[in-house]
Amino acid sequence: MKKWFVFYGILFSLLFFSMTETYAEEPEKTEESEIVWLAIDDKENFSESQRREAVSPSDEQLIVEGIKNLQTYIPVTDGNLDLDDTGWIYHRHPEIWAYVHGIGLKEVNGVTVCVIVNYHEDALERKTQIEAAMQEALDAIDTEGMSQVDIVLAYYQYLCKLADYDNDYDNDPHCYDGTNYYEDNNGSAYGALVNHKCVCHGYANTFYLLMWMQGIPCEIVYGNNHVWNAVYLNGQWYHLDATWDDVDSFSRMRYSYFLVSEDKLAKDSTHKKFTVTQYGDIPYTKATDDSFEKMFLGKINGFLHFYNGDWYHLGNGDMFYYTISRINLNSMQSTQIFSEKCIWHNGTNSSTYSSQYGYGTGYKNMFYYSKPTTIEAYNLDTGEHGTVFAPELSNEYIFAFGEHDGRPAYQTGVDSWNVGEIKYIDSFVISEAVNGLCKDENGIWHYYRNGMIDTTYVGMAMNEEGWWYVRNGKIDFTYTGMAQNEYGWWYFRNGQLDFSYTGMAYNEYGWWYFRNGTIDWTFTGMACNEYGWWYYRNGTIDWTYTGMACNEYGW
């Protein structure tokens, strides 16, 4: 079981008065003034008081805007504001968590006059980083055409791709030294979104933030030495545990705890007993719907791809068979659209289920997936499918494939327990379906049509370095001769269009005169090749001509 720390609230440094920089004027000191710090060390009492409907919306806005402006002293209008109120405000705005280290109240004669905020020394940098990471998260998911449940799944996968579980945090000397290192880093959205490393509280805080950004009600759930989330969809609450479903951030994840019921939670001691926070406006009620867990559990191993209202995934077919299936989360319908025999031999040449090692990813209408020795593409619009990448292998198989740092990548090995380093693929991109020339990692230029190598293509193609002659789907650097496109006939030398060439060239239609790499249809006169001098009319040899002609040597 993954370890974690229960986050009991906002802990505060007693070194506050050593701060040398403030962002607003400190209120006038009087003998009756007192500073009270929010130091919440009783989770149960704090949970019961988190929903503070008496907090003035204007004060909430004033405090949050002041924090975003990095003010140290923020005046308030409600003299009854207490620490439970400020704690509730703080937790309703997860965008400020990354750079606030502590919150206190300034009281004069028992009346609250301002909120005092203790920031990290690098608050401005952290604020800039978390806001950039939040914008990156918004830009990463195109939510157009998505329902709320689609958005939940999209960001659940986004978080699992982005963050890795920090298995080494127990060995970090700062974790227990009282400096809030855990809450500020491993246990926070800052850890997941900026450092890409966190523990369970970091996963939960981050998913809460992502849902908050999308306007989807979400809460944080405290269990037995573990933290996860509850999300409100279609009038019901569901539980999600990204920590336990994140196998790795490369090719694998599972959905054992995606939108599950309390009956599912009751099956293990970590999730059986829990407390749900109440930061939002919708009270938590028992999660009873198990329809999503029935659809996902044990049926999907790897990331899903969203396209045109549906999700696509590589699934568990019959023995030795691949399947690509389409899921609609709104109608709860699943349809198999493709099946193919595919067998890995793992180590001792024992056959295995194909889907155990095959993984998929995609972009728009292209779904990419791995086979034992190749990467394939399936066009979701047309049903076309074929190989897009074939690495050079020696007694190895592809045991991992997916998106890594925004690029397609894979790992190979003699068996699934001994895979090599992550290798990137440059022959296609997880972006718009590739059409035209693209170079693979071995330096070979291939011709692609709708994201797949077109081994039938013979003709001209252009890349950033010029025009090239393609034969059977790749550049033929041995070719010298003529080729045609929609703009005319051209002369190629060693596979590349030679704009400097002037002279004769031959194809199945006869001999032609070229000027600057293309047929000169206006040329009438004499030209020479290794066989002698010839007479041309309108760019081609005139075999009917008899008479005189002039060149630079005379008549």
Coordinates of C-alpha atoms in Angstrom, one line a residue:
M1 CA 0.0 0.0 0.0
K2 CA 1.3 3.4 -0.9
K3 CA 2.2 5.5 2.1
W4 CA 1.0 9.0 2.7
F5 CA 0.5 11.7 5.3
V6 CA -2.9 13.0 6.4
F7 CA -3.1 16.7 5.8
Y8 CA -4.7 18.2 8.8
G9 CA -4.9 21.8 7.7
I10 CA -2.6 24.7 7.1
L11 CA 0.4 24.7 9.4
F12 CA 2.2 27.9 10.1
S13 CA 5.8 29.0 10.8
L14 CA 6.4 30.9 14.1
L15 CA 9.1 32.8 12.2
F16 CA 6.5 35.0 10.6
F17 CA 7.9 38.2 12.1
S18 CA 11.3 37.6 10.5
M19 CA 9.7 38.4 7.1
T20 CA 11.4 41.4 5.7
E21 CA 8.9 42.1 2.8
T22 CA 5.2 43.0 3.0
Y23 CA 2.7 43.8 0.3
A24 CA 0.3 46.0 2.2
E25 CA 0.5 48.4 5.1
E26 CA 0.2 46.8 8.6
P27 CA -2.7 48.0 10.7
E28 CA -2.0 50.3 13.6
K29 CA -0.8 48.4 16.6
T30 CA -2.6 48.9 19.9
E31 CA -2.2 47.3 23.3
E32 CA -5.5 45.4 22.7
S33 CA -4.4 44.0 19.4
E34 CA -3.8 40.3 19.0
I35 CA -2.7 38.0 16.2
V36 CA -4.4 34.6 16.0
W37 CA -3.0 31.9 13.8
L38 CA -4.9 29.3 11.9
A39 CA -3.3 26.1 13.2
I40 CA -5.8 23.3 12.5
D41 CA -4.7 20.1 14.1
D42 CA -8.1 18.4 14.6
K43 CA -9.4 17.1 11.2
E44 CA -12.8 16.0 12.5
N45 CA -13.7 19.4 14.1
F46 CA -12.4 21.2 11.1
S47 CA -14.5 19.1 8.8
E48 CA -17.7 19.9 10.7
S49 CA -17.1 23.6 10.4
Q50 CA -15.9 23.8 6.8
R51 CA -19.2 24.9 5.4
R52 CA -19.5 28.5 6.6
E53 CA -22.5 30.0 4.9
A54 CA -22.2 33.1 7.0
V55 CA -19.0 34.2 5.3
S56 CA -19.6 37.4 3.4
P57 CA -19.1 36.9 -0.4
S58 CA -17.5 40.3 -0.5
D59 CA -15.0 39.4 2.2
E60 CA -14.2 36.1 0.5
Q61 CA -13.5 37.9 -2.8
L62 CA -11.5 40.6 -1.0
I63 CA -9.3 38.0 0.8
V64 CA -8.8 35.9 -2.4
E65 CA -7.9 38.9 -4.5
G66 CA -5.5 40.1 -1.8
I67 CA -3.8 36.8 -1.7
K68 CA -3.5 36.7 -5.5
N69 CA -1.9 40.1 -5.3
L70 CA 0.5 38.8 -2.6
Q71 CA -0.7 41.2 0.1
T72 CA 0.4 40.4 3.6
Y73 CA -2.3 42.4 5.4
I74 CA -5.8 42.2 3.9
P75 CA -8.5 44.4 5.6
V76 CA -11.9 42.8 6.1
T77 CA -15.4 44.2 6.9
D78 CA -16.7 41.4 9.0
G79 CA -15.5 41.8 12.5
N80 CA -16.8 38.3 13.4
L81 CA -14.6 36.6 10.9
D82 CA -12.8 33.7 12.6
L83 CA -10.2 31.1 11.7
D84 CA -12.8 28.5 10.6
D85 CA -14.0 31.1 8.1
T86 CA -10.6 31.8 6.7
G87 CA -9.8 28.1 6.5
W88 CA -13.0 27.5 4.6
I89 CA -12.2 30.3 2.2
Y90 CA -8.7 29.0 1.7
H91 CA -9.9 25.5 0.8
R92 CA -12.5 26.8 -1.6
H93 CA -9.7 28.4 -3.7
P94 CA -7.1 25.7 -4.4
E95 CA -5.3 28.0 -6.9
I96 CA -3.7 29.9 -4.0
W97 CA -2.4 26.8 -2.1
A98 CA 0.9 26.7 -3.9
Y99 CA 2.3 29.9 -2.5
V100 CA 0.5 30.5 0.8
H101 CA 2.4 29.2 3.8
G102 CA 0.0 30.4 6.6
I103 CA -3.0 32.5 7.4
G104 CA -3.7 34.5 10.6
L105 CA -6.1 37.1 11.9
K106 CA -5.5 40.5 13.4
E107 CA -7.9 41.2 16.2
V108 CA -8.4 44.6 18.0
N109 CA -10.5 44.4 21.2
G110 CA -11.8 41.0 20.0
V111 CA -12.9 42.4 16.6
T112 CA -11.2 41.0 13.4
V113 CA -9.7 43.8 11.4
C114 CA -7.6 42.0 8.8
V115 CA -6.3 38.7 7.6
I116 CA -2.5 38.2 7.7
V117 CA -0.9 36.0 5.1
N118 CA 2.4 34.3 5.4
Y119 CA 3.8 33.5 1.9
H120 CA 6.6 31.3 0.8
E121 CA 9.9 33.1 0.3
D122 CA 9.6 32.3 -3.4
A123 CA 5.9 33.0 -3.5
L124 CA 6.0 35.0 -6.8
E125 CA 7.8 32.3 -8.6
R126 CA 5.5 29.6 -7.2
K127 CA 2.5 31.7 -8.1
T128 CA 3.8 32.1 -11.7
Q129 CA 4.6 28.4 -12.0
I130 CA 1.2 27.1 -10.7
E131 CA -0.8 29.6 -12.8
A132 CA 1.2 28.5 -15.9
A133 CA 0.6 24.8 -15.1
M134 CA -3.1 25.5 -14.6
Q135 CA -3.3 27.2 -18.0
E136 CA -1.3 24.2 -19.5
A137 CA -3.9 21.9 -18.1
L138 CA -6.8 23.9 -19.6
D139 CA -5.1 23.9 -22.9
A140 CA -4.3 20.2 -22.8
I141 CA -7.9 19.1 -23.0
D142 CA -10.3 20.2 -25.7
T143 CA -13.6 19.9 -23.8
E144 CA -15.7 20.9 -26.8
G145 CA -18.3 18.1 -27.3
M146 CA -17.5 16.6 -23.9
S147 CA -20.1 15.9 -21.2
Q148 CA -19.1 16.4 -17.6
V149 CA -18.3 12.7 -17.2
D150 CA -16.1 12.9 -20.3
I151 CA -14.3 15.8 -18.7
V152 CA -13.8 13.9 -15.5
L153 CA -12.2 10.9 -17.3
A154 CA -10.1 13.2 -19.5
Y155 CA -8.5 15.0 -16.5
Y156 CA -8.3 11.7 -14.5
Q157 CA -6.0 10.4 -17.3
Y158 CA -4.3 13.8 -17.6
L159 CA -3.2 13.6 -13.9
C160 CA -2.1 10.0 -14.2
K161 CA 0.0 10.8 -17.2
L162 CA 1.5 14.0 -15.7
A163 CA 2.4 12.9 -12.2
D164 CA 4.5 10.0 -10.8
Y165 CA 4.0 8.7 -7.3
D166 CA 6.9 9.8 -5.1
N167 CA 8.1 6.5 -3.6
D168 CA 11.2 8.2 -2.0
Y169 CA 9.5 10.9 0.1
D170 CA 10.0 8.9 3.3
N171 CA 13.7 9.2 2.8
D172 CA 13.6 13.0 2.4
P173 CA 14.9 14.6 5.6
H174 CA 12.5 17.6 5.2
C175 CA 9.4 15.4 5.4
Y176 CA 9.4 15.4 9.2
D177 CA 11.2 18.5 10.1
G178 CA 8.1 20.7 10.6
T179 CA 8.7 23.0 7.6
N180 CA 5.5 22.1 5.7
Y181 CA 7.7 20.5 3.1
Y182 CA 5.3 17.7 2.6
E183 CA 2.1 19.8 2.3
D184 CA 3.9 22.4 0.1
N185 CA 5.3 19.9 -2.4
N186 CA 4.6 16.1 -2.3
G187 CA 1.2 16.6 -0.9
S188 CA 0.0 19.5 -3.0
A189 CA -1.1 20.4 -6.5
Y190 CA 2.2 22.2 -6.8
G191 CA 4.0 18.9 -6.5
A192 CA 1.9 17.2 -9.2
L193 CA 1.4 20.0 -11.7
V194 CA 4.9 21.7 -11.4
N195 CA 7.3 19.0 -10.1
H196 CA 5.3 16.1 -11.6
K197 CA 5.8 14.1 -8.4
C198 CA 3.5 13.7 -5.4
V199 CA 1.9 11.3 -3.0
C200 CA -1.8 10.5 -2.4
H201 CA -2.7 13.9 -1.0
G202 CA -1.0 15.6 -3.9
Y203 CA -3.1 13.5 -6.3
A204 CA -6.3 14.4 -4.4
N205 CA -5.6 18.1 -4.1
T206 CA -4.7 18.3 -7.8
F207 CA -7.8 16.5 -9.0
Y208 CA -9.8 18.7 -6.8
L209 CA -8.2 21.7 -8.4
L210 CA -8.7 20.4 -12.0
M211 CA -12.4 19.8 -11.3
W212 CA -12.7 23.3 -9.6
M213 CA -11.3 24.8 -12.9
Q214 CA -13.9 23.0 -14.9
G215 CA -16.8 23.9 -12.5
I216 CA -17.5 20.3 -11.6
P217 CA -18.3 19.7 -7.9
C218 CA -15.6 17.7 -6.2
E219 CA -14.4 17.0 -2.7
I220 CA -11.4 15.5 -0.9
V221 CA -11.9 12.2 1.0
Y222 CA -9.8 11.1 4.0
G223 CA -9.6 7.4 4.6
N224 CA -7.3 5.0 6.5
N225 CA -3.9 6.6 5.9
H226 CA -5.0 7.5 2.4
V227 CA -6.7 10.4 0.5
W228 CA -8.8 10.4 -2.7
N229 CA -11.7 12.3 -4.2
A230 CA -15.4 12.3 -4.6
V231 CA -17.1 13.9 -7.6
Y232 CA -20.7 14.9 -8.3
L233 CA -22.1 13.9 -11.7
N234 CA -25.7 13.7 -12.9
G235 CA -27.1 14.1 -9.4
Q236 CA -25.0 11.4 -7.7
W237 CA -21.7 11.2 -6.0
Y238 CA -18.9 8.9 -7.1
H239 CA -15.4 8.1 -5.7
L240 CA -12.1 8.2 -7.6
D241 CA -8.6 7.3 -6.5
A242 CA -6.0 8.5 -9.0
T243 CA -3.2 7.3 -6.7
W244 CA -4.2 3.7 -6.9
D245 CA -5.0 3.8 -10.6
D246 CA -1.8 5.5 -11.7
V247 CA 0.4 2.5 -12.7
D248 CA 2.9 4.7 -14.6
S249 CA 2.8 8.0 -16.5
F250 CA 3.9 6.4 -19.8
S251 CA 1.6 3.7 -21.1
R252 CA -0.3 2.1 -18.3
M253 CA -3.2 3.0 -16.0
R254 CA -6.1 1.1 -14.6
Y255 CA -9.7 2.2 -13.7
S256 CA -10.3 0.0 -10.6
Y257 CA -11.3 3.1 -8.6
F258 CA -12.8 5.3 -11.3
L259 CA -16.3 6.5 -10.5
V260 CA -17.0 3.8 -8.0
S261 CA -19.6 3.3 -5.3
E262 CA -19.2 2.9 -1.5
D263 CA -19.9 -0.8 -1.9
K264 CA -16.6 -1.0 -3.9
L265 CA -14.8 1.0 -1.2
A266 CA -16.0 -1.3 1.5
K267 CA -14.0 -4.2 0.0
D268 CA -10.7 -2.9 1.4
S269 CA -9.6 -1.5 4.7
T270 CA -8.0 1.6 3.2
H271 CA -11.2 2.9 1.7
K272 CA -13.8 1.4 4.0
K273 CA -14.0 4.2 6.5
F274 CA -13.7 7.8 5.3
T275 CA -14.6 11.4 5.9
V276 CA -15.7 13.7 3.0
T277 CA -14.8 17.4 3.1
Q278 CA -17.5 20.0 2.4
Y279 CA -15.7 22.8 0.5
G280 CA -18.4 23.1 -2.1
D281 CA -22.1 23.9 -2.0
I282 CA -23.5 20.3 -2.6
P283 CA -23.7 18.1 0.5
Y284 CA -22.2 14.7 0.1
T285 CA -24.6 11.8 0.1
K286 CA -23.9 8.1 -0.2
A287 CA -22.4 7.0 -3.5
T288 CA -24.5 4.0 -4.6
D289 CA -24.3 3.9 -8.4
D290 CA -22.0 1.1 -9.6
S291 CA -22.6 1.4 -13.4
F292 CA -19.2 2.9 -14.3
E293 CA -17.2 0.4 -12.2
K294 CA -19.1 -2.4 -14.0
M295 CA -18.1 -0.9 -17.4
F296 CA -14.5 -0.2 -16.6
L297 CA -13.3 -2.7 -14.0
G298 CA -11.0 -5.4 -15.4
K299 CA -11.8 -4.5 -19.0
I300 CA -9.4 -1.7 -19.8
N301 CA -5.6 -1.6 -19.4
G302 CA -4.1 1.6 -20.6
F303 CA -5.2 5.1 -21.7
L304 CA -8.4 5.8 -23.6
H305 CA -8.7 8.2 -26.5
F306 CA -11.6 10.7 -26.9
Y307 CA -12.9 11.4 -30.4
N308 CA -16.3 12.8 -31.7
G309 CA -18.2 12.1 -28.5
D310 CA -16.9 8.6 -27.8
W311 CA -13.9 6.9 -26.1
Y312 CA -11.7 4.4 -27.8
H313 CA -9.4 1.8 -26.1
L314 CA -7.4 -1.3 -26.7
G315 CA -9.3 -4.0 -24.8
N316 CA -9.3 -7.5 -23.6
G317 CA -10.5 -9.7 -26.5
D318 CA -10.5 -13.5 -26.7
M319 CA -7.2 -15.3 -26.2
F320 CA -4.6 -14.0 -28.7
Y321 CA -6.8 -11.4 -30.2
Y322 CA -6.6 -7.6 -30.1
T323 CA -9.8 -5.5 -29.9
I324 CA -10.4 -1.8 -30.4
S325 CA -13.7 -0.8 -28.7
R326 CA -15.8 2.4 -28.6
I327 CA -17.4 3.5 -25.4
N328 CA -20.0 6.2 -24.9
L329 CA -20.1 7.2 -21.2
N330 CA -23.5 9.0 -21.6
S331 CA -25.4 6.0 -23.1
M332 CA -23.2 3.5 -21.3
Q333 CA -22.8 1.6 -24.5
S334 CA -19.6 -0.3 -25.6
T335 CA -19.0 -1.5 -29.1
Q336 CA -16.1 -3.6 -30.5
I337 CA -15.0 -2.0 -33.9
F338 CA -11.9 -4.0 -34.7
S339 CA -10.3 -7.3 -33.9
E340 CA -6.9 -8.8 -34.9
K341 CA -4.9 -11.8 -33.9
C342 CA -1.7 -10.8 -32.2
I343 CA 0.6 -12.9 -29.9
W344 CA 3.5 -12.0 -27.7
H345 CA 6.1 -14.5 -26.6
N346 CA 7.2 -13.5 -23.2
G347 CA 10.7 -14.8 -22.3
T348 CA 10.2 -18.5 -22.5
N349 CA 8.2 -18.3 -25.7
S350 CA 5.0 -18.9 -23.8
S351 CA 2.0 -17.3 -25.6
T352 CA 0.1 -14.6 -23.8
Y353 CA -3.0 -12.7 -24.1
S354 CA -2.4 -10.0 -26.7
S355 CA -4.0 -7.2 -24.7
Q356 CA -1.8 -7.8 -21.8
Y357 CA 1.1 -6.0 -23.4
G358 CA -0.6 -3.9 -26.1
Y359 CA -1.3 -0.2 -25.4
G360 CA -3.0 2.5 -27.3
T361 CA -3.1 6.3 -27.6
G362 CA -4.4 8.7 -30.1
Y363 CA -5.0 12.1 -31.5
K364 CA -8.3 13.2 -33.2
N365 CA -9.3 10.6 -35.7
M366 CA -6.1 8.5 -35.4
F367 CA -5.8 5.7 -32.8
Y368 CA -2.3 4.3 -32.4
Y369 CA -1.6 1.0 -30.8
S370 CA 1.3 -1.4 -30.3
K371 CA 1.8 -4.9 -31.7
P372 CA 4.7 -7.2 -30.8
T373 CA 7.0 -5.7 -33.3
T374 CA 5.3 -2.7 -34.8
I375 CA 3.2 0.4 -34.0
E376 CA -0.1 0.5 -35.9
A377 CA -2.6 3.2 -36.7
Y378 CA -6.4 2.9 -37.0
N379 CA -8.4 5.6 -38.7
L380 CA -11.6 6.1 -36.7
D381 CA -13.4 7.7 -39.6
T382 CA -12.6 5.3 -42.4
G383 CA -11.5 2.1 -40.6
E384 CA -8.2 2.1 -42.5
H385 CA -5.4 0.6 -40.5
G386 CA -1.7 -0.2 -41.1
T387 CA 1.8 0.1 -39.8
V388 CA 3.3 3.5 -38.9
F389 CA 6.5 2.4 -37.3
A390 CA 8.6 -0.7 -37.3
P391 CA 11.7 -0.5 -35.0
E392 CA 14.8 -2.7 -35.6
L393 CA 14.5 -5.5 -33.1
S394 CA 16.7 -8.4 -32.2
N395 CA 14.8 -11.2 -30.4
E396 CA 12.8 -8.4 -28.6
Y397 CA 9.2 -7.3 -28.5
I398 CA 7.5 -4.0 -27.8
F399 CA 6.2 -4.2 -24.3
A400 CA 5.2 -0.5 -23.7
F401 CA 3.9 2.2 -26.0
G402 CA 2.3 5.5 -25.3
E403 CA 2.8 9.3 -25.1
H404 CA 5.7 10.5 -23.1
D405 CA 6.5 14.2 -22.8
G406 CA 4.0 14.8 -25.6
R407 CA 5.7 12.5 -28.0
P408 CA 5.0 8.9 -29.1
A409 CA 7.5 6.5 -27.4
Y410 CA 8.0 2.8 -26.7
Q411 CA 10.1 0.3 -24.8
T412 CA 11.3 -3.1 -25.9
G413 CA 12.7 -6.1 -24.2
V414 CA 13.1 -9.9 -24.3
D415 CA 10.3 -10.1 -21.7
S416 CA 8.0 -7.7 -19.9
W417 CA 10.1 -7.6 -16.8
N418 CA 13.3 -6.5 -18.5
V419 CA 12.5 -3.6 -20.8
G420 CA 15.0 -1.0 -22.0
E421 CA 15.0 2.7 -21.9
I422 CA 12.2 4.8 -23.3
K423 CA 12.7 5.5 -27.0
Y424 CA 11.0 8.3 -28.9
I425 CA 9.4 7.9 -32.3
D426 CA 9.9 10.6 -34.9
S427 CA 8.2 8.9 -37.9
F428 CA 4.8 10.1 -36.8
V429 CA 3.4 12.5 -34.2
I430 CA 0.5 12.3 -31.9
S431 CA -1.2 15.2 -33.6
E432 CA -2.9 15.8 -36.9
A433 CA -2.9 12.7 -39.0
V434 CA 0.4 12.8 -40.9
N435 CA 0.3 13.1 -44.7
G436 CA 3.5 13.3 -46.7
L437 CA 7.2 12.8 -45.8
C438 CA 8.4 12.1 -42.3
K439 CA 11.7 10.7 -41.1
D440 CA 11.9 7.8 -38.6
E441 CA 14.6 7.3 -35.9
N442 CA 16.7 5.3 -38.3
G443 CA 16.9 8.3 -40.7
I444 CA 14.6 6.7 -43.3
W445 CA 12.1 9.0 -45.0
H446 CA 8.7 7.5 -45.4
Y447 CA 5.6 8.7 -47.2
Y448 CA 2.5 8.8 -45.1
R449 CA -1.2 8.9 -46.0
N450 CA -3.6 9.6 -43.1
G451 CA -0.9 8.7 -40.5
M452 CA 0.1 5.4 -42.1
I453 CA 3.0 4.5 -44.3
D454 CA 1.7 4.2 -47.9
T455 CA 4.0 1.4 -49.4
T456 CA 2.1 1.7 -52.7
Y457 CA 3.0 5.3 -53.3
V458 CA 5.4 6.1 -56.2
G459 CA 6.0 9.7 -57.2
M460 CA 7.0 13.1 -55.9
A461 CA 6.8 14.4 -52.4
M462 CA 8.0 17.5 -50.6
N463 CA 9.5 18.2 -47.2
E464 CA 11.3 21.2 -45.8
E465 CA 14.4 20.4 -47.7
G466 CA 12.9 20.2 -51.2
W467 CA 11.1 17.8 -53.5
W468 CA 12.0 14.1 -53.6
Y469 CA 11.3 11.0 -55.6
V470 CA 9.4 8.3 -53.6
R471 CA 9.3 4.6 -54.5
N472 CA 7.1 2.2 -52.5
G473 CA 6.6 4.6 -49.6
K474 CA 10.2 5.9 -49.0
I475 CA 12.6 8.2 -50.7
D476 CA 14.7 6.5 -53.4
F477 CA 18.1 8.2 -53.3
T478 CA 19.3 6.1 -56.2
Y479 CA 16.8 7.5 -58.6
T480 CA 17.9 9.8 -61.5
G481 CA 15.3 10.7 -64.1
M482 CA 11.9 12.3 -64.7
A483 CA 8.8 12.5 -62.5
Q484 CA 5.5 14.3 -62.7
N485 CA 3.2 16.1 -60.4
E486 CA 0.3 18.5 -60.8
Y487 CA 2.7 21.3 -61.8
G488 CA 4.5 19.5 -64.6
W489 CA 7.5 17.2 -65.3
W490 CA 10.7 17.5 -63.3
Y491 CA 14.2 16.2 -63.4
F492 CA 15.6 14.3 -60.4
R493 CA 19.2 13.5 -59.5
N494 CA 19.9 11.0 -56.7
G495 CA 16.3 11.2 -55.5
Q496 CA 16.1 15.0 -55.3
L497 CA 14.7 17.5 -57.7
D498 CA 17.7 19.2 -59.5
F499 CA 16.7 22.8 -60.3
S500 CA 20.1 23.4 -61.9
Y501 CA 19.7 20.7 -64.6
T502 CA 19.5 21.9 -68.2
G503 CA 19.6 19.2 -70.9
M504 CA 17.9 16.1 -72.2
A505 CA 16.0 13.4 -70.3
Y506 CA 14.0 10.3 -71.3
N507 CA 10.8 8.7 -70.1
E508 CA 8.3 6.2 -71.5
Y509 CA 6.9 9.0 -73.8
G510 CA 10.2 10.0 -75.4
W511 CA 13.1 12.4 -75.1
W512 CA 12.5 15.9 -73.6
Y513 CA 14.4 19.1 -73.2
F514 CA 14.8 20.4 -69.6
R515 CA 15.7 23.9 -68.5
N516 CA 16.3 24.6 -64.7
G517 CA 14.9 21.2 -63.8
T518 CA 11.6 21.3 -65.7
I519 CA 10.5 20.6 -69.3
D520 CA 10.8 23.7 -71.4
W521 CA 7.8 23.4 -73.7
T522 CA 8.9 26.6 -75.6
F523 CA 12.3 25.2 -76.6
T524 CA 12.9 24.6 -80.3
G525 CA 16.5 23.9 -81.5
M526 CA 19.3 21.5 -81.0
A527 CA 20.4 19.6 -77.9
C528 CA 23.2 17.1 -77.3
N529 CA 23.5 13.9 -75.2
E530 CA 25.9 11.0 -75.1
Y531 CA 24.4 9.7 -78.3
G532 CA 24.8 12.9 -80.4
W533 CA 22.9 16.0 -81.4
W534 CA 19.1 16.1 -81.7
Y535 CA 16.5 18.5 -83.0
Y536 CA 13.7 19.6 -80.7
R537 CA 10.4 21.3 -81.4
N538 CA 8.3 22.5 -78.4
G539 CA 10.5 20.7 -75.9
T540 CA 10.6 17.2 -77.4
I541 CA 12.6 15.5 -80.2
D542 CA 11.0 16.0 -83.6
W543 CA 11.6 12.7 -85.3
T544 CA 9.9 14.0 -88.5
Y545 CA 12.3 17.0 -89.0
T546 CA 14.6 17.1 -91.9
G547 CA 16.5 20.3 -92.6
M548 CA 19.1 22.8 -91.2
A549 CA 19.4 23.8 -87.6
C550 CA 21.8 26.0 -85.7
N551 CA 23.6 25.7 -82.4
E552 CA 26.5 27.5 -80.7
Y553 CA 28.9 25.8 -83.1
G554 CA 27.2 26.9 -86.3
W555 CA 24.9 25.6 -89.0

